[in-house]
Amino acid sequence: SSVASGTEYTGPKLYKEPSAKSNKHIIQNALAHCCLAGKVNEGQKKKILEVSMFA
């Protein structure tokens, strides 16, 4: 079951080169949707995102 060498991935682009010099938005997104995802982490997520907005 080998993949033909001529086929390329044509789906959505999953990685976008950051346009700004700050990684703040990327970090906030990772915290909200990966690290602190779910109802259990809702309170902690809100606190961290509020604090990070002022940093």
Tab-separated table of C-alpha atoms in Angstrom:
chain	number	residue	atom	x	y	z
A	1	SER	CA	0.000	0.000	0.000
A	2	SER	CA	2.326	2.713	-1.232
A	3	VAL	CA	1.225	6.251	-2.022
A	4	ALA	CA	1.777	7.442	-5.579
A	5	SER	CA	4.567	10.010	-5.707
A	6	GLY	CA	2.494	12.360	-7.879
A	7	THR	CA	-0.283	12.850	-5.329
A	8	GLU	CA	-0.180	15.867	-3.078
A	9	TYR	CA	-2.352	16.953	-0.174
A	10	THR	CA	-5.099	19.220	-1.495
A	11	GLY	CA	-7.090	19.746	1.703
A	12	PRO	CA	-7.233	22.893	3.825
A	13	LYS	CA	-3.983	24.557	4.797
A	14	LEU	CA	-3.451	23.634	8.440
A	15	TYR	CA	-0.450	25.824	9.173
A	16	LYS	CA	-0.387	29.553	8.592
A	17	GLU	CA	2.818	31.538	8.919
A	18	PRO	CA	2.345	34.137	11.696
A	19	SER	CA	2.140	37.644	10.252
A	20	ALA	CA	2.843	39.569	13.452
A	21	LYS	CA	5.967	39.404	15.581
A	22	SER	CA	3.951	38.385	18.647
A	23	ASN	CA	2.880	34.809	19.344
A	24	LYS	CA	0.226	35.997	21.800
A	25	HIS	CA	-2.761	34.994	19.661
A	26	ILE	CA	-1.254	31.586	18.899
A	27	ILE	CA	-0.597	30.920	22.596
A	28	GLN	CA	-4.104	32.059	23.609
A	29	ASN	CA	-5.636	29.820	20.950
A	30	ALA	CA	-3.614	26.803	22.108
A	31	LEU	CA	-4.569	27.405	25.741
A	32	ALA	CA	-8.258	27.843	24.969
A	33	HIS	CA	-8.690	24.933	22.566
A	34	CYS	CA	-5.999	22.397	23.503
A	35	CYS	CA	-4.436	22.825	26.928
A	36	LEU	CA	-7.540	23.965	28.829
A	37	ALA	CA	-10.307	22.618	26.626
A	38	GLY	CA	-13.524	21.344	28.138
A	39	LYS	CA	-16.073	22.341	30.742
A	40	VAL	CA	-13.866	21.196	33.638
A	41	ASN	CA	-11.218	23.828	32.856
A	42	GLU	CA	-13.647	26.683	32.067
A	43	GLY	CA	-12.905	28.774	35.186
A	44	GLN	CA	-9.153	28.365	34.960
A	45	LYS	CA	-9.204	29.126	31.232
A	46	LYS	CA	-11.132	32.383	31.773
A	47	LYS	CA	-8.671	33.558	34.447
A	48	ILE	CA	-5.614	32.800	32.329
A	49	LEU	CA	-7.025	34.406	29.184
A	50	GLU	CA	-8.020	37.548	31.127
A	51	VAL	CA	-4.536	37.873	32.613
A	52	SER	CA	-2.824	37.213	29.284
A	53	MET	CA	-4.768	40.025	27.598
A	54	PHE	CA	-2.994	42.562	29.821
A	55	ALA	CA	0.475	41.036	29.514
